[in-house]
């Protein structure tokens, strides 16, 4: 019991350790996933900043190009393009400011851009207004253009610096993301392996416990069977001693009386005592025969040795033997519907089957009440009916009739071993036949034996 509890503690400790380890691994996986999501968001943010910077640079370039197209060529459509670019430039600046948040490095560049762009737009607007007034390119117009180009170069440099910073960050976050992916893959492989290992260890532990339990149950069942066998043996020996004591007492008593009085007793009284001795000897012989046959059948040593038997002669001899063994068995009546026929059966086994059934019918019937042995052939099947009008068998006992040592509930006061019908079933099975019973308590019983026997007439040539 202590060993069992110790193993249970080890098993519980192992599962607890595995659970804690899985919990730690799961937490690490969660942290890795959270970090990966954060890195992805940073990558997306850097991408959005880079795209906004490119948009601002593009809008500035379009504005400058449109202004030149209007001033130098006089194309009115270029003016419309210029105004559209300027209109879209300010929302882009606001979007960039919101994206930068509190990044000090980028805010420093952005604040310079935020100051320079309005100045440049003012110069572009001044150039357009002057062209409208003079409708020509003069020295002032060239000065404005030169100053605007200086501001453009400064703004483009600042935008390029900001894009370089974001591109470096993009590469860093991308590399970090790849590292996280590799770490996650390694972690998932480790988690899978850990889960497999835990499940395997759990399965082995459970399998071990199941096997131990099965061994314990097998030991308990074996012990229970041994106890039951011991109980059966005790009941068997007690029953056998009781069954043998009665005929032995008759033999001893009759022999002693005959020895002491054989000269004084008349012939009739001496014959009666000898008959009692003979009848008791036959009872003991039948008991020994049943025990021996049942033990051989249980051990698988009961042999089936069929031979040709003249059916009517066999049955008449059986009935005569039983009448000689006990005058009370004169009530047995033999009825045959297969005159002059021979059958291929095991004579010893068939003798045991019919004698046991007839003895039971006589035993459980009233004195001088007729018991019938009816023999008939149904095509190639041989049928034996043993019919009586005795006390019958209760319905609840019918399923257990052929169990060794089982006796009906209504015959507990009548001597018997409970082996007779078990022997009958074994012998019938060796013939590959069947035994059936119909009975009604208080009205009698009919046992029917059906054997698949080969049948031949006496006047036919018979060959083995």
Coordinates of C-alpha atoms in Angstrom, one line a residue:
X1 CA 0.0 0.0 0.0
X2 CA 2.9 2.4 0.9
X3 CA 4.6 1.6 -2.4
X4 CA 1.4 2.3 -4.3
X5 CA 1.0 5.7 -2.5
X6 CA 4.7 6.5 -3.2
X7 CA 4.2 5.8 -6.9
X8 CA 1.1 8.0 -6.9
X9 CA 3.1 10.9 -5.3
X10 CA 5.8 10.5 -7.9
X11 CA 3.2 10.4 -10.7
X12 CA 1.5 13.6 -9.3
X13 CA 4.8 15.3 -8.9
X14 CA 5.8 14.4 -12.5
X15 CA 2.5 15.8 -13.9
X16 CA 2.8 18.9 -11.8
X17 CA 6.3 19.6 -13.1
X18 CA 5.2 19.0 -16.7
X19 CA 2.2 21.3 -16.2
X20 CA 4.5 24.1 -14.8
X21 CA 6.9 23.6 -17.6
X22 CA 4.2 23.8 -20.2
X23 CA 2.8 26.9 -18.4
X24 CA 6.3 28.6 -18.6
X25 CA 6.7 27.6 -22.3
X26 CA 3.2 28.9 -23.1
X27 CA 4.0 32.2 -21.3
X28 CA 7.2 32.5 -23.3
X29 CA 5.3 31.8 -26.5
X30 CA 2.7 34.5 -25.5
X31 CA 5.5 37.0 -24.9
X32 CA 7.1 36.2 -28.2
X33 CA 3.8 36.6 -30.0
X34 CA 3.1 39.9 -28.3
X35 CA 6.6 41.2 -29.1
X36 CA 6.2 40.0 -32.7
X37 CA 2.9 41.9 -33.0
X38 CA 4.6 45.1 -31.6
X39 CA 7.5 44.7 -34.1
X40 CA 5.0 44.4 -36.9
X41 CA 3.2 47.5 -35.8
X42 CA 6.6 49.4 -35.7
X43 CA 7.4 48.1 -39.2
X44 CA 4.0 49.4 -40.4
X45 CA 4.6 52.7 -38.7
X46 CA 8.0 53.2 -40.3
X47 CA 6.5 52.2 -43.7
X48 CA 3.8 54.8 -43.3
X49 CA 6.3 57.5 -42.3
X50 CA 8.5 56.7 -45.3
X51 CA 5.5 56.8 -47.6
X52 CA 4.3 60.2 -46.2
X53 CA 7.8 61.6 -46.7
X54 CA 7.8 60.4 -50.3
X55 CA 4.4 62.0 -50.8
X56 CA 5.6 65.3 -49.4
X57 CA 8.7 65.2 -51.6
X58 CA 6.5 64.4 -54.6
X59 CA 4.0 67.2 -54.0
X60 CA 6.9 69.7 -53.6
X61 CA 8.3 68.5 -56.9
X62 CA 5.0 68.7 -58.7
X63 CA 4.4 72.2 -57.3
X64 CA 7.8 73.4 -58.5
X65 CA 7.3 71.8 -61.9
X66 CA 3.8 73.3 -62.3
X67 CA 5.0 76.7 -61.3
X68 CA 7.7 76.7 -63.9
X69 CA 5.3 75.4 -66.6
X70 CA 2.9 78.3 -65.8
X71 CA 5.7 81.0 -65.5
X72 CA 7.9 80.0 -68.4
X73 CA 5.3 78.6 -70.8
X74 CA 2.2 80.3 -69.7
X75 CA 0.2 77.0 -69.5
X76 CA -3.0 77.6 -67.5
X77 CA -3.3 73.9 -66.7
X78 CA 0.0 73.9 -64.9
X79 CA -1.4 76.6 -62.6
X80 CA -4.2 74.3 -61.7
X81 CA -1.8 71.5 -61.0
X82 CA 0.2 73.8 -58.8
X83 CA -2.8 74.8 -56.7
X84 CA -3.9 71.1 -56.4
X85 CA -0.4 70.1 -55.2
X86 CA -0.3 72.9 -52.6
X87 CA -3.7 71.9 -51.4
X88 CA -2.6 68.3 -50.8
X89 CA 0.7 69.3 -49.2
X90 CA -0.6 70.6 -45.9
X91 CA -2.7 67.5 -45.0
X92 CA 0.4 65.4 -45.7
X93 CA 2.4 67.6 -43.3
X94 CA -0.3 67.2 -40.6
X95 CA -0.3 63.4 -41.2
X96 CA 3.5 63.2 -40.9
X97 CA 3.4 65.2 -37.6
X98 CA 0.9 62.8 -36.2
X99 CA 2.9 59.8 -37.3
X100 CA 6.2 61.1 -35.8
X101 CA 4.6 61.4 -32.3
X102 CA 7.4 62.3 -29.8
X103 CA 10.4 61.0 -31.8
X104 CA 13.0 63.7 -31.0
X105 CA 15.4 62.8 -33.9
X106 CA 12.7 63.0 -36.5
X107 CA 10.9 66.0 -34.9
X108 CA 14.0 68.1 -35.1
X109 CA 14.1 67.6 -38.9
X110 CA 10.3 67.9 -39.2
X111 CA 10.3 71.3 -37.5
X112 CA 12.8 72.7 -39.9
X113 CA 10.8 71.3 -42.8
X114 CA 7.6 72.7 -41.3
X115 CA 9.3 76.2 -41.3
X116 CA 10.9 75.9 -44.7
X117 CA 7.9 74.7 -46.8
X118 CA 5.7 77.8 -46.1
X119 CA 8.6 80.0 -47.0
X120 CA 9.1 78.2 -50.3
X121 CA 5.4 78.2 -51.1
X122 CA 5.4 81.9 -50.4
X123 CA 8.2 82.4 -52.9
X124 CA 6.4 80.2 -55.5
X125 CA 3.2 82.2 -55.0
X126 CA 5.2 85.5 -55.3
X127 CA 6.7 84.2 -58.6
X128 CA 3.2 83.4 -60.0
X129 CA 1.8 86.8 -58.9
X130 CA 4.7 88.7 -60.5
X131 CA 4.3 86.8 -63.7
X132 CA 0.6 87.7 -63.8
X133 CA 1.5 91.4 -63.4
X134 CA 4.5 91.6 -65.8
X135 CA 3.8 88.6 -68.0
X136 CA 7.5 88.2 -68.5
X137 CA 10.6 86.7 -66.8
X138 CA 12.7 89.4 -65.4
X139 CA 15.6 89.6 -63.0
X140 CA 13.4 89.6 -60.0
X141 CA 11.7 86.4 -61.2
X142 CA 15.1 84.8 -61.6
X143 CA 16.1 85.8 -58.1
X144 CA 12.9 84.3 -56.7
X145 CA 13.5 81.1 -58.6
X146 CA 17.1 80.9 -57.3
X147 CA 16.0 81.4 -53.7
X148 CA 13.2 78.9 -54.1
X149 CA 15.7 76.3 -55.4
X150 CA 17.9 76.8 -52.4
X151 CA 14.9 76.2 -50.1
X152 CA 14.0 73.1 -52.2
X153 CA 17.4 71.6 -51.8
X154 CA 17.4 72.1 -48.1
X155 CA 13.9 70.6 -47.8
X156 CA 14.9 67.7 -50.0
X157 CA 18.0 67.1 -47.9
X158 CA 15.9 67.1 -44.7
X159 CA 13.4 64.7 -46.2
X160 CA 16.2 62.4 -47.4
X161 CA 17.7 62.4 -43.9
X162 CA 14.3 61.5 -42.4
X163 CA 13.8 58.7 -45.0
X164 CA 17.3 57.4 -44.2
X165 CA 16.4 57.2 -40.5
X166 CA 13.1 55.4 -41.2
X167 CA 14.8 53.0 -43.7
X168 CA 17.4 52.1 -41.1
X169 CA 14.6 51.5 -38.6
X170 CA 12.8 49.4 -41.2
X171 CA 15.8 47.2 -41.6
X172 CA 16.3 46.9 -37.8
X173 CA 12.6 46.0 -37.2
X174 CA 12.6 43.6 -40.1
X175 CA 15.7 41.8 -38.8
X176 CA 14.2 41.8 -35.3
X177 CA 11.0 40.4 -36.8
X178 CA 12.9 37.6 -38.5
X179 CA 14.7 36.8 -35.3
X180 CA 11.3 36.6 -33.5
X181 CA 10.0 34.3 -36.2
X182 CA 13.0 32.0 -35.8
X183 CA 12.6 32.1 -32.1
X184 CA 9.0 31.4 -32.3
X185 CA 9.6 28.4 -34.7
X186 CA 12.2 27.0 -32.3
X187 CA 9.8 27.6 -29.4
X188 CA 6.9 25.9 -31.2
X189 CA 9.2 22.9 -32.0
X190 CA 10.2 22.7 -28.4
X191 CA 6.6 23.0 -27.2
X192 CA 5.6 20.3 -29.6
X193 CA 8.4 18.1 -28.4
X194 CA 7.5 18.9 -24.8
X195 CA 3.9 18.1 -25.3
X196 CA 4.8 14.8 -27.1
X197 CA 7.2 14.0 -24.2
X198 CA 4.6 14.8 -21.6
X199 CA 1.9 12.8 -23.4
X200 CA 4.3 9.9 -23.8
X201 CA 5.3 9.9 -20.2
X202 CA 1.7 10.3 -19.1
X203 CA 0.7 7.4 -21.4
X204 CA 3.5 5.2 -20.0
X205 CA 2.6 6.1 -16.4
X206 CA -1.1 5.4 -17.0
X207 CA -0.2 2.2 -18.9
X208 CA 2.0 1.1 -16.0
X209 CA -0.8 1.8 -13.5
X210 CA -3.3 0.0 -15.7
X211 CA -1.0 -3.0 -16.0
X212 CA -0.5 -3.0 -12.3
X213 CA -4.2 -2.8 -11.7
X214 CA -4.8 -5.6 -14.2
X215 CA -2.2 -7.8 -12.4
X216 CA -3.8 -7.0 -9.1
X217 CA -7.2 -7.8 -10.5
X218 CA -5.8 -11.0 -12.0
X219 CA -4.3 -11.9 -8.7
X220 CA -7.5 -11.1 -6.9
X221 CA -9.5 -13.1 -9.5
X222 CA -7.0 -16.0 -9.2
X223 CA -7.3 -15.9 -5.4
X224 CA -11.1 -15.7 -5.7
X225 CA -11.0 -18.7 -8.0
X226 CA -8.8 -20.6 -5.6
X227 CA -11.1 -19.8 -2.8
X228 CA -14.1 -20.9 -4.9
X229 CA -12.3 -24.0 -5.9
X230 CA -11.4 -24.8 -2.3
X231 CA -15.0 -24.2 -1.4
X232 CA -16.2 -26.5 -4.2
X233 CA -13.7 -29.1 -3.2
X234 CA -14.8 -28.9 0.4
X235 CA -18.5 -29.2 -0.7
X236 CA -17.6 -32.0 -3.1
X237 CA -15.8 -34.1 -0.5
X238 CA -18.5 -33.4 2.0
X239 CA -21.2 -34.4 -0.5
X240 CA -19.2 -37.5 -1.6
X241 CA -18.6 -38.6 1.9
X242 CA -22.4 -38.3 2.6
X243 CA -23.3 -40.1 -0.7
X244 CA -20.9 -43.0 0.0
X245 CA -21.7 -43.2 3.7
X246 CA -25.3 -44.3 3.0
X247 CA -24.6 -47.2 0.7
X248 CA -21.6 -48.2 2.7
X249 CA -23.7 -48.3 5.9
X250 CA -26.2 -50.5 4.1
X251 CA -23.4 -52.8 2.9
X252 CA -21.7 -53.0 6.3
X253 CA -25.0 -53.5 8.2
X254 CA -26.4 -56.1 5.8
X255 CA -23.1 -58.0 5.7
X256 CA -22.8 -58.0 9.4
X257 CA -26.4 -59.2 9.9
X258 CA -26.0 -61.8 7.2
X259 CA -22.8 -63.1 8.7
X260 CA -24.3 -63.4 12.2
X261 CA -27.6 -64.9 11.1
X262 CA -27.0 -66.7 7.8
X263 CA -27.7 -70.1 9.4
X264 CA -30.9 -69.0 11.2
X265 CA -32.4 -66.9 8.4
X266 CA -34.5 -68.4 5.7
X267 CA -33.4 -68.2 2.1
X268 CA -35.8 -65.3 1.3
X269 CA -34.5 -63.0 4.0
X270 CA -30.9 -63.8 3.0
X271 CA -31.7 -63.0 -0.6
X272 CA -33.1 -59.7 0.5
X273 CA -30.0 -58.8 2.4
X274 CA -27.8 -59.7 -0.6
X275 CA -30.0 -57.7 -2.8
X276 CA -29.5 -54.6 -0.6
X277 CA -25.8 -55.2 -0.7
X278 CA -25.8 -55.5 -4.4
X279 CA -28.0 -52.4 -4.9
X280 CA -25.7 -50.3 -2.6
X281 CA -22.6 -51.5 -4.5
X282 CA -24.2 -50.4 -7.8
X283 CA -24.9 -47.0 -6.3
X284 CA -21.3 -46.6 -5.3
X285 CA -20.2 -47.8 -8.7
X286 CA -22.4 -45.2 -10.5
X287 CA -21.0 -42.5 -8.2
X288 CA -17.4 -43.5 -9.0
X289 CA -18.2 -43.7 -12.7
X290 CA -19.7 -40.3 -12.8
X291 CA -16.8 -38.7 -10.9
X292 CA -14.3 -40.4 -13.1
X293 CA -16.1 -39.5 -16.4
X294 CA -16.6 -35.9 -15.3
X295 CA -12.9 -35.5 -14.3
X296 CA -11.7 -36.9 -17.6
X297 CA -14.1 -34.6 -19.5
X298 CA -12.9 -31.6 -17.6
X299 CA -9.2 -32.6 -18.3
X300 CA -10.0 -33.2 -22.0
X301 CA -9.1 -36.8 -21.7
X302 CA -12.6 -38.3 -22.3
X303 CA -12.3 -40.1 -25.6
X304 CA -15.1 -40.6 -28.2
X305 CA -14.9 -44.2 -29.5
X306 CA -18.0 -45.0 -31.6
X307 CA -18.9 -48.5 -32.8
X308 CA -21.9 -50.3 -34.3
X309 CA -24.5 -51.0 -31.6
X310 CA -27.8 -52.9 -31.9
X311 CA -30.1 -50.3 -30.5
X312 CA -33.0 -52.3 -29.0
X313 CA -30.6 -54.9 -27.4
X314 CA -28.6 -52.0 -25.9
X315 CA -31.6 -50.3 -24.4
X316 CA -33.1 -53.5 -23.1
X317 CA -29.8 -54.4 -21.4
X318 CA -29.6 -50.9 -19.9
X319 CA -33.1 -51.2 -18.4
X320 CA -32.4 -54.7 -17.1
X321 CA -29.2 -53.6 -15.5
X322 CA -31.0 -50.8 -13.7
X323 CA -33.8 -53.1 -12.6
X324 CA -31.3 -55.7 -11.2
X325 CA -29.4 -52.9 -9.4
X326 CA -32.6 -51.7 -7.7
X327 CA -36.0 -53.5 -7.7
X328 CA -37.6 -50.0 -7.2
X329 CA -36.6 -49.3 -10.8
X330 CA -39.1 -51.8 -12.2
X331 CA -41.2 -48.7 -13.2
X332 CA -39.0 -48.0 -16.2
X333 CA -40.8 -48.7 -19.5
X334 CA -39.0 -49.0 -22.8
X335 CA -40.7 -48.0 -26.0
X336 CA -38.9 -48.4 -29.4
X337 CA -39.8 -47.2 -32.9
X338 CA -36.7 -48.4 -34.6
X339 CA -36.8 -52.2 -34.4
X340 CA -33.9 -54.1 -36.0
X341 CA -31.7 -51.1 -36.4
X342 CA -28.0 -50.6 -35.6
X343 CA -26.4 -47.2 -34.8
X344 CA -22.9 -45.9 -34.8
X345 CA -22.4 -44.4 -31.3
X346 CA -20.0 -44.6 -28.3
X347 CA -21.7 -47.3 -26.2
X348 CA -20.1 -46.3 -22.9
X349 CA -20.9 -42.6 -23.3
X350 CA -24.5 -43.4 -24.4
X351 CA -24.9 -45.8 -21.4
X352 CA -23.8 -43.1 -19.0
X353 CA -26.2 -40.5 -20.6
X354 CA -29.3 -42.7 -20.5
X355 CA -28.6 -44.3 -17.1
X356 CA -28.2 -40.8 -15.5
X357 CA -31.4 -39.5 -17.0
X358 CA -33.4 -42.6 -16.0
X359 CA -32.0 -42.6 -12.4
X360 CA -32.9 -39.0 -12.0
X361 CA -36.5 -39.6 -13.4
X362 CA -36.9 -42.6 -11.0
X363 CA -35.4 -40.7 -8.0
X364 CA -37.6 -37.6 -8.5
X365 CA -40.8 -39.5 -9.2
X366 CA -43.2 -41.1 -6.7
X367 CA -42.9 -44.9 -6.0
X368 CA -44.2 -47.2 -8.8
X369 CA -44.8 -44.1 -11.0
X370 CA -43.9 -45.0 -14.7
X371 CA -40.8 -43.6 -16.3
X372 CA -40.5 -44.0 -20.1
X373 CA -37.4 -44.5 -22.3
X374 CA -38.6 -43.8 -25.9
X375 CA -36.3 -44.4 -28.8
X376 CA -36.9 -43.2 -32.4
X377 CA -35.0 -42.3 -35.6
X378 CA -35.7 -39.0 -37.3
X379 CA -34.1 -39.4 -40.7
X380 CA -30.4 -39.6 -39.8
X381 CA -30.8 -38.3 -36.2
X382 CA -31.2 -40.7 -33.3
X383 CA -33.7 -39.5 -30.6
X384 CA -34.0 -40.6 -27.0
X385 CA -36.8 -39.3 -24.8
X386 CA -36.7 -39.9 -21.1
X387 CA -40.2 -39.0 -19.7
X388 CA -41.5 -39.0 -16.2
X389 CA -44.5 -37.6 -14.2
X390 CA -42.5 -36.6 -11.2
X391 CA -42.0 -33.3 -9.3
X392 CA -40.7 -31.4 -12.3
X393 CA -38.0 -28.7 -12.4
X394 CA -38.6 -25.0 -11.4
X395 CA -38.3 -22.6 -14.4
X396 CA -35.5 -20.6 -12.6
X397 CA -33.3 -23.7 -12.3
X398 CA -33.5 -24.7 -16.0
X399 CA -30.6 -22.4 -17.2
X400 CA -28.3 -24.0 -14.6
X401 CA -29.1 -27.7 -15.0
X402 CA -25.8 -28.7 -16.6
X403 CA -23.5 -26.8 -14.2
X404 CA -21.4 -29.1 -12.1
X405 CA -22.8 -29.7 -8.5
X406 CA -25.8 -27.6 -9.2
X407 CA -29.1 -29.0 -7.8
X408 CA -32.6 -27.7 -8.1
X409 CA -34.3 -25.8 -5.3
X410 CA -37.0 -28.4 -4.8
X411 CA -34.7 -31.4 -4.4
X412 CA -32.5 -30.3 -1.5
X413 CA -34.0 -33.0 0.8
X414 CA -33.2 -35.8 -1.7
X415 CA -29.7 -37.2 -1.9
X416 CA -27.6 -36.4 -5.0
X417 CA -24.3 -35.0 -6.2
X418 CA -25.3 -32.6 -9.0
X419 CA -22.9 -34.3 -11.4
X420 CA -25.3 -36.5 -13.4
X421 CA -26.6 -33.8 -15.8
X422 CA -23.1 -32.3 -16.2
X423 CA -21.8 -35.8 -17.3
X424 CA -24.8 -36.1 -19.7
X425 CA -24.0 -32.7 -21.3
X426 CA -20.3 -33.7 -21.7
X427 CA -21.1 -37.0 -23.3
X428 CA -23.7 -35.6 -25.7
X429 CA -21.3 -32.8 -26.7
X430 CA -18.7 -35.5 -27.7
X431 CA -21.4 -37.0 -29.9
X432 CA -21.9 -33.5 -31.4
X433 CA -25.5 -33.9 -30.3
X434 CA -28.0 -31.7 -28.3
X435 CA -29.9 -32.2 -25.1
X436 CA -33.1 -30.3 -24.4
X437 CA -35.6 -30.3 -21.6
X438 CA -39.2 -29.4 -21.1
X439 CA -40.6 -29.4 -17.6
X440 CA -43.4 -28.1 -15.5
X441 CA -43.1 -28.1 -11.7
X442 CA -45.5 -30.8 -10.2
X443 CA -46.3 -32.4 -13.6
X444 CA -43.1 -34.0 -14.8
X445 CA -40.1 -33.7 -17.1
X446 CA -39.1 -34.8 -20.6
X447 CA -35.4 -34.9 -21.6
X448 CA -34.7 -35.3 -25.3
X449 CA -31.3 -36.4 -26.6
X450 CA -30.6 -35.9 -30.3
X451 CA -27.5 -37.6 -31.8
X452 CA -26.4 -37.3 -35.4
X453 CA -25.9 -41.1 -35.7
X454 CA -25.4 -43.4 -38.7
X455 CA -28.3 -45.9 -38.8
X456 CA -28.3 -49.3 -40.5
X457 CA -30.8 -52.3 -40.5
X458 CA -29.6 -55.6 -39.2
X459 CA -30.1 -57.4 -42.5
X460 CA -27.8 -54.9 -44.3
X461 CA -24.1 -55.4 -44.7
X462 CA -22.4 -53.0 -42.3
X463 CA -18.8 -51.8 -42.8
X464 CA -16.7 -49.7 -40.5

